[in-house]
PDB file of C-alpha atoms in Angstrom:
ATOM      1  CA  MET A   1     -69.971-168.966  34.632  1.00 55.00           C
ATOM      2  CA  LYS A   2     -72.528-168.147  36.650  1.00 50.00           C
ATOM      3  CA  PRO A   3     -74.102-170.840  39.187  1.00 44.00           C
ATOM      4  CA  LYS A   4     -76.454-173.455  37.665  1.00 60.00           C
ATOM      5  CA  ASP A   5     -75.273-171.975  34.118  1.00 86.00           C
ATOM      6  CA  ILE A   6     -74.782-174.626  31.745  1.00 96.00           C
ATOM      7  CA  ILE A   7     -71.782-174.435  29.136  1.00 97.00           C
ATOM      8  CA  ILE A   8     -70.916-176.621  25.909  1.00 98.00           C
ATOM      9  CA  PHE A   9     -67.012-176.873  24.969  1.00 98.00           C
ATOM     10  CA  PRO A  10     -64.930-178.692  22.994  1.00 98.00           C
ATOM     11  CA  THR A  11     -62.518-180.999  24.358  1.00 98.00           C
ATOM     12  CA  ASP A  12     -59.810-183.208  23.231  1.00 98.00           C
ATOM     13  CA  THR A  13     -62.273-186.488  22.563  1.00 98.00           C
ATOM     14  CA  VAL A  14     -65.693-185.012  21.821  1.00 98.00           C
ATOM     15  CA  TYR A  15     -67.958-181.876  22.427  1.00 98.00           C
ATOM     16  CA  GLY A  16     -69.127-181.289  26.144  1.00 98.00           C
ATOM     17  CA  MET A  17     -71.864-180.266  28.222  1.00 98.00           C
ATOM     18  CA  GLY A  18     -70.731-179.407  31.840  1.00 97.00           C
ATOM     19  CA  ALA A  19     -72.416-178.148  34.809  1.00 96.00           C
ATOM     20  CA  LYS A  20     -70.685-176.982  38.043  1.00 95.00           C
ATOM     21  CA  LEU A  21     -69.997-179.902  40.237  1.00 95.00           C
ATOM     22  CA  TYR A  22     -71.982-179.487  42.988  1.00 95.00           C
ATOM     23  CA  ASP A  23     -74.596-177.944  40.925  1.00 93.00           C
ATOM     24  CA  LYS A  24     -77.712-180.150  41.201  1.00 92.00           C
ATOM     25  CA  LYS A  25     -80.000-178.477  39.505  1.00 92.00           C
ATOM     26  CA  GLY A  26     -78.117-177.608  36.348  1.00 94.00           C
ATOM     27  CA  LEU A  27     -77.153-181.354  36.732  1.00 94.00           C
ATOM     28  CA  ASN A  28     -80.496-182.565  36.388  1.00 93.00           C
ATOM     29  CA  TYR A  29     -81.093-180.120  33.711  1.00 94.00           C
ATOM     30  CA  ILE A  30     -78.348-181.839  31.964  1.00 95.00           C
ATOM     31  CA  TYR A  31     -79.785-185.102  32.325  1.00 95.00           C
ATOM     32  CA  GLN A  32     -83.707-183.737  31.159  1.00 93.00           C
ATOM     33  CA  ILE A  33     -82.626-181.939  28.125  1.00 92.00           C
ATOM     34  CA  LYS A  34     -80.224-185.274  26.881  1.00 93.00           C
ATOM     35  CA  LYS A  35     -82.690-187.564  28.529  1.00 93.00           C
ATOM     36  CA  ARG A  36     -80.074-189.520  30.178  1.00 94.00           C
ATOM     37  CA  PRO A  37     -81.087-192.267  32.861  1.00 93.00           C
ATOM     38  CA  LEU A  38     -80.232-191.056  36.308  1.00 90.00           C
ATOM     39  CA  ASN A  39     -78.212-194.070  37.245  1.00 90.00           C
ATOM     40  CA  LYS A  40     -75.785-193.244  34.284  1.00 92.00           C
ATOM     41  CA  SER A  41     -73.327-191.123  36.166  1.00 93.00           C
ATOM     42  CA  ILE A  42     -71.420-187.880  34.621  1.00 97.00           C
ATOM     43  CA  VAL A  43     -67.517-187.987  35.006  1.00 98.00           C
ATOM     44  CA  VAL A  44     -65.626-184.777  35.892  1.00 99.00           C
ATOM     45  CA  LEU A  45     -62.812-183.127  34.071  1.00 99.00           C
ATOM     46  CA  CYS A  46     -60.153-181.164  36.180  1.00 99.00           C
ATOM     47  CA  SER A  47     -57.600-179.056  34.872  1.00 98.00           C
ATOM     48  CA  SER A  48     -54.851-180.228  37.141  1.00 98.00           C
ATOM     49  CA  LEU A  49     -53.947-183.150  39.183  1.00 98.00           C
ATOM     50  CA  GLN A  50     -54.479-181.060  42.441  1.00 97.00           C
ATOM     51  CA  GLN A  51     -58.033-180.606  41.443  1.00 98.00           C
ATOM     52  CA  ALA A  52     -58.531-184.138  40.708  1.00 99.00           C
ATOM     53  CA  LYS A  53     -57.031-185.471  44.409  1.00 98.00           C
ATOM     54  CA  LYS A  54     -59.600-183.301  45.968  1.00 98.00           C
ATOM     55  CA  LEU A  55     -62.352-185.416  44.470  1.00 99.00           C
ATOM     56  CA  VAL A  56     -61.019-188.950  44.205  1.00 99.00           C
ATOM     57  CA  GLN A  57     -57.991-190.868  46.189  1.00 99.00           C
ATOM     58  CA  PHE A  58     -55.067-192.081  44.444  1.00 98.00           C
ATOM     59  CA  SER A  59     -53.124-195.577  45.005  1.00 96.00           C
ATOM     60  CA  PRO A  60     -49.336-195.255  44.120  1.00 94.00           C
ATOM     61  CA  GLN A  61     -49.991-197.333  41.125  1.00 94.00           C
ATOM     62  CA  ASN A  62     -52.993-195.191  39.841  1.00 96.00           C
ATOM     63  CA  LEU A  63     -51.682-192.301  40.513  1.00 96.00           C
ATOM     64  CA  LYS A  64     -48.557-193.249  38.164  1.00 95.00           C
ATOM     65  CA  LEU A  65     -51.198-194.447  35.667  1.00 96.00           C
ATOM     66  CA  ALA A  66     -52.375-190.562  35.872  1.00 97.00           C
ATOM     67  CA  LEU A  67     -49.359-189.480  35.325  1.00 96.00           C
ATOM     68  CA  HIS A  68     -48.668-191.285  32.103  1.00 96.00           C
ATOM     69  CA  PHE A  69     -52.091-190.835  30.474  1.00 98.00           C
ATOM     70  CA  TRP A  70     -52.776-187.594  31.240  1.00 98.00           C
ATOM     71  CA  PRO A  71     -53.667-184.880  30.045  1.00 98.00           C
ATOM     72  CA  GLY A  72     -55.155-187.317  27.563  1.00 98.00           C
ATOM     73  CA  PRO A  73     -59.110-189.204  26.290  1.00 98.00           C
ATOM     74  CA  LEU A  74     -58.795-191.570  29.452  1.00 98.00           C
ATOM     75  CA  THR A  75     -60.908-191.549  32.209  1.00 99.00           C
ATOM     76  CA  PHE A  76     -60.428-193.359  35.851  1.00 98.00           C
ATOM     77  CA  VAL A  77     -63.198-194.660  38.165  1.00 99.00           C
ATOM     78  CA  LEU A  78     -61.496-193.810  41.785  1.00 99.00           C
ATOM     79  CA  PRO A  79     -62.818-194.214  44.911  1.00 99.00           C
ATOM     80  CA  THR A  80     -63.957-190.508  46.292  1.00 99.00           C
ATOM     81  CA  THR A  81     -62.478-188.829  48.939  1.00 99.00           C
ATOM     82  CA  SER A  82     -64.159-188.238  52.272  1.00 98.00           C
ATOM     83  CA  LYS A  83     -65.225-184.481  51.799  1.00 97.00           C
ATOM     84  CA  TYR A  84     -66.708-185.107  48.013  1.00 98.00           C
ATOM     85  CA  PHE A  85     -68.594-188.263  49.270  1.00 98.00           C
ATOM     86  CA  SER A  86     -69.987-186.080  52.491  1.00 97.00           C
ATOM     87  CA  LYS A  87     -71.265-183.438  49.356  1.00 96.00           C
ATOM     88  CA  THR A  88     -72.832-185.965  47.196  1.00 95.00           C
ATOM     89  CA  LYS A  89     -72.734-189.626  48.818  1.00 95.00           C
ATOM     90  CA  GLU A  90     -71.210-190.963  45.817  1.00 96.00           C
ATOM     91  CA  LYS A  91     -68.630-193.947  46.393  1.00 98.00           C
ATOM     92  CA  THR A  92     -66.748-193.655  43.401  1.00 98.00           C
ATOM     93  CA  LEU A  93     -66.409-190.923  40.581  1.00 99.00           C
ATOM     94  CA  GLY A  94     -64.806-190.983  36.862  1.00 99.00           C
ATOM     95  CA  VAL A  95     -62.272-188.526  36.458  1.00 99.00           C
ATOM     96  CA  ARG A  96     -60.246-187.171  33.586  1.00 99.00           C
ATOM     97  CA  ILE A  97     -57.657-184.239  32.901  1.00 99.00           C
ATOM     98  CA  PRO A  98     -57.909-183.491  29.205  1.00 99.00           C
ATOM     99  CA  ASN A  99     -55.516-182.238  26.596  1.00 98.00           C
ATOM    100  CA  HIS A 100     -57.050-179.222  24.643  1.00 98.00           C
ATOM    101  CA  PRO A 101     -56.098-175.769  25.784  1.00 98.00           C
ATOM    102  CA  LEU A 102     -59.516-174.074  26.045  1.00 98.00           C
ATOM    103  CA  THR A 103     -60.696-176.803  28.170  1.00 98.00           C
ATOM    104  CA  LEU A 104     -58.156-176.811  30.538  1.00 98.00           C
ATOM    105  CA  GLU A 105     -58.380-172.773  30.809  1.00 98.00           C
ATOM    106  CA  ILE A 106     -62.170-173.370  31.134  1.00 98.00           C
ATOM    107  CA  LEU A 107     -61.446-175.910  34.381  1.00 98.00           C
ATOM    108  CA  LYS A 108     -58.747-173.114  35.689  1.00 98.00           C
ATOM    109  CA  LYS A 109     -61.162-170.357  35.823  1.00 96.00           C
ATOM    110  CA  ASN A 110     -64.843-172.318  36.808  1.00 94.00           C
ATOM    111  CA  GLY A 111     -62.757-175.591  38.695  1.00 97.00           C
ATOM    112  CA  PRO A 112     -63.960-179.180  37.853  1.00 98.00           C
ATOM    113  CA  LEU A 113     -66.797-179.507  35.780  1.00 98.00           C
ATOM    114  CA  LYS A 114     -69.580-182.271  35.382  1.00 98.00           C
ATOM    115  CA  THR A 115     -69.173-182.797  31.913  1.00 98.00           C
ATOM    116  CA  THR A 116     -71.237-185.257  29.415  1.00 97.00           C
ATOM    117  CA  SER A 117     -71.170-185.322  25.553  1.00 97.00           C
ATOM    118  CA  VAL A 118     -73.301-183.725  23.845  1.00 97.00           C
ATOM    119  CA  ASN A 119     -75.989-185.880  22.569  1.00 95.00           C
ATOM    120  CA  GLN A 120     -79.505-187.188  23.165  1.00 89.00           C
ATOM    121  CA  SER A 121     -78.297-190.605  25.440  1.00 89.00           C
ATOM    122  CA  ASN A 122     -77.535-193.425  23.346  1.00 88.00           C
ATOM    123  CA  HIS A 123     -76.852-191.567  20.513  1.00 92.00           C
ATOM    124  CA  PRO A 124     -73.812-190.373  18.490  1.00 94.00           C
ATOM    125  CA  PRO A 125     -72.067-187.272  20.340  1.00 96.00           C
ATOM    126  CA  LEU A 126     -72.482-184.149  18.244  1.00 97.00           C
ATOM    127  CA  ASN A 127     -69.007-182.017  17.197  1.00 97.00           C
ATOM    128  CA  ASP A 128     -70.125-179.768  14.490  1.00 97.00           C
ATOM    129  CA  TYR A 129     -70.169-176.421  16.077  1.00 97.00           C
ATOM    130  CA  GLN A 130     -73.122-175.073  13.780  1.00 97.00           C
ATOM    131  CA  THR A 131     -75.336-178.027  14.441  1.00 97.00           C
ATOM    132  CA  ILE A 132     -74.853-177.953  18.154  1.00 97.00           C
ATOM    133  CA  PHE A 133     -75.484-174.337  18.110  1.00 97.00           C
ATOM    134  CA  ASN A 134     -78.917-174.425  15.954  1.00 97.00           C
ATOM    135  CA  ILE A 135     -80.212-177.136  18.818  1.00 95.00           C
ATOM    136  CA  TYR A 136     -79.055-176.103  21.980  1.00 94.00           C
ATOM    137  CA  HIS A 137     -78.648-172.188  21.961  1.00 92.00           C
ATOM    138  CA  ASN A 138     -81.537-171.758  23.644  1.00 92.00           C
ATOM    139  CA  LYS A 139     -80.846-174.615  26.248  1.00 93.00           C
ATOM    140  CA  VAL A 140     -77.622-173.226  27.714  1.00 95.00           C
ATOM    141  CA  ALA A 141     -76.027-170.374  28.591  1.00 94.00           C
ATOM    142  CA  LEU A 142     -72.511-170.879  26.190  1.00 95.00           C
ATOM    143  CA  ILE A 143     -71.447-172.543  23.559  1.00 96.00           C
ATOM    144  CA  TYR A 144     -67.639-171.931  22.420  1.00 98.00           C
ATOM    145  CA  LYS A 145     -66.126-172.644  19.172  1.00 98.00           C
ATOM    146  CA  ASN A 146     -63.477-175.227  18.693  1.00 97.00           C
ATOM    147  CA  TYR A 147     -60.364-173.676  16.770  1.00 95.00           C
ATOM    148  CA  HIS A 148     -58.080-177.221  17.819  1.00 95.00           C
ATOM    149  CA  PRO A 149     -58.159-181.048  16.934  1.00 93.00           C
ATOM    150  CA  ILE A 150     -60.364-183.304  18.653  1.00 96.00           C
ATOM    151  CA  LEU A 151     -60.633-187.431  18.270  1.00 97.00           C
ATOM    152  CA  LYS A 152     -64.369-186.869  17.779  1.00 96.00           C
ATOM    153  CA  ILE A 153     -64.134-190.533  19.859  1.00 97.00           C
ATOM    154  CA  SER A 154     -65.493-190.346  23.773  1.00 96.00           C
ATOM    155  CA  SER A 155     -62.621-191.158  25.970  1.00 98.00           C
ATOM    156  CA  THR A 156     -62.229-194.864  27.316  1.00 98.00           C
ATOM    157  CA  ILE A 157     -62.943-195.340  30.499  1.00 98.00           C
ATOM    158  CA  VAL A 158     -61.222-197.688  33.548  1.00 97.00           C
ATOM    159  CA  ASP A 159     -62.748-198.619  36.518  1.00 98.00           C
ATOM    160  CA  LEU A 160     -59.964-199.101  39.280  1.00 97.00           C
ATOM    161  CA  THR A 161     -61.894-199.352  42.467  1.00 97.00           C
ATOM    162  CA  THR A 162     -62.081-203.375  41.606  1.00 91.00           C
ATOM    163  CA  PHE A 163     -59.327-205.906  42.179  1.00 87.00           C
ATOM    164  CA  GLN A 164     -58.737-206.171  38.163  1.00 89.00           C
ATOM    165  CA  PRO A 165     -59.378-202.785  35.961  1.00 92.00           C
ATOM    166  CA  VAL A 166     -62.438-203.247  34.173  1.00 94.00           C
ATOM    167  CA  ILE A 167     -63.305-201.555  30.900  1.00 95.00           C
ATOM    168  CA  LEU A 168     -66.519-199.781  31.128  1.00 96.00           C
ATOM    169  CA  ARG A 169     -66.312-198.130  27.708  1.00 96.00           C
ATOM    170  CA  GLN A 170     -63.951-198.203  24.901  1.00 96.00           C
ATOM    171  CA  GLY A 171     -62.366-195.399  23.266  1.00 96.00           C
ATOM    172  CA  THR A 172     -59.093-194.608  21.834  1.00 95.00           C
ATOM    173  CA  ILE A 173     -57.116-195.858  24.280  1.00 97.00           C
ATOM    174  CA  THR A 174     -57.051-199.624  24.223  1.00 95.00           C
ATOM    175  CA  GLN A 175     -57.019-202.172  27.281  1.00 93.00           C
ATOM    176  CA  GLU A 176     -53.750-203.439  25.901  1.00 94.00           C
ATOM    177  CA  GLU A 177     -52.171-199.938  26.517  1.00 95.00           C
ATOM    178  CA  ILE A 178     -54.023-199.617  29.893  1.00 94.00           C
ATOM    179  CA  SER A 179     -52.473-202.787  31.000  1.00 92.00           C
ATOM    180  CA  SER A 180     -48.919-202.425  29.601  1.00 92.00           C
ATOM    181  CA  GLN A 181     -48.840-199.447  32.249  1.00 92.00           C
ATOM    182  CA  ILE A 182     -50.326-201.305  35.123  1.00 88.00           C
ATOM    183  CA  LEU A 183     -47.825-203.562  34.660  1.00 86.00           C
ATOM    184  CA  LYS A 184     -45.155-200.555  34.570  1.00 83.00           C
ATOM    185  CA  SER A 185     -46.978-198.835  37.764  1.00 77.00           C
ATOM    186  CA  LEU A 186     -45.704-201.840  39.810  1.00 71.00           C
ATOM    187  CA  LEU A 187     -42.461-201.786  39.033  1.00 64.00           C
ATOM    188  CA  PRO A 188     -40.259-198.995  41.975  1.00 58.00           C
ATOM    189  CA  SER A 189     -40.146-195.421  40.673  1.00 52.00           C
ATOM    190  CA  LYS A 190     -36.616-194.111  39.789  1.00 51.00           C
ATOM    191  CA  ASN A 191     -35.932-190.477  40.276  1.00 49.00           C
ATOM    192  CA  CYS A 192     -39.971-189.602  39.528  1.00 46.00           C
ATOM    193  CA  LYS A 193     -40.412-185.891  40.748  1.00 43.00           C
ATOM    194  CA  LEU A 194     -43.952-185.480  40.260  1.00 42.00           C
ATOM    195  CA  CYS A 195     -44.625-188.798  42.727  1.00 44.00           C
ATOM    196  CA  ALA A 196     -42.713-187.264  45.513  1.00 38.00           C
TER     197      ALA A 196
END
């Protein structure tokens, strides 16, 4: 992906519009074509936990949650690392690892991408390739076709930076599922090789 280029690609939830992590002009362009308020942040998609750990800080409990729900349709808002903060001045960041082979391939090749749904702000996400192509083919660098099932529902977003986790957006994963795993995450781990 060339610097400052915007791409549209399918994920496991909805089609996404993405820019390189530190591409300020690209991000501003996304806000412009979506007519998205500048105070609404954009989440980051990662291909692996290793990518995510470079951007946000995981407590032991939050790491257990990530290992349970990722890859999948749940976005965690977490405190940023000092390195990411020094470049962006963002104290918190929403991150997710999607469960879609093409998305993961794109993220492995290009690194984490700031990604938002393909639509005008406050309108339903677009998920039909031909509709998206007709609207955006002359506005972005590349639009990928989808050959895998997608939920067509945006991910659940949960803020883990507060004392009590807060659901910021409801998707397919419910508050009950998250609360259940939070309780389990407080228990001692047994032979968790990934947590070592």
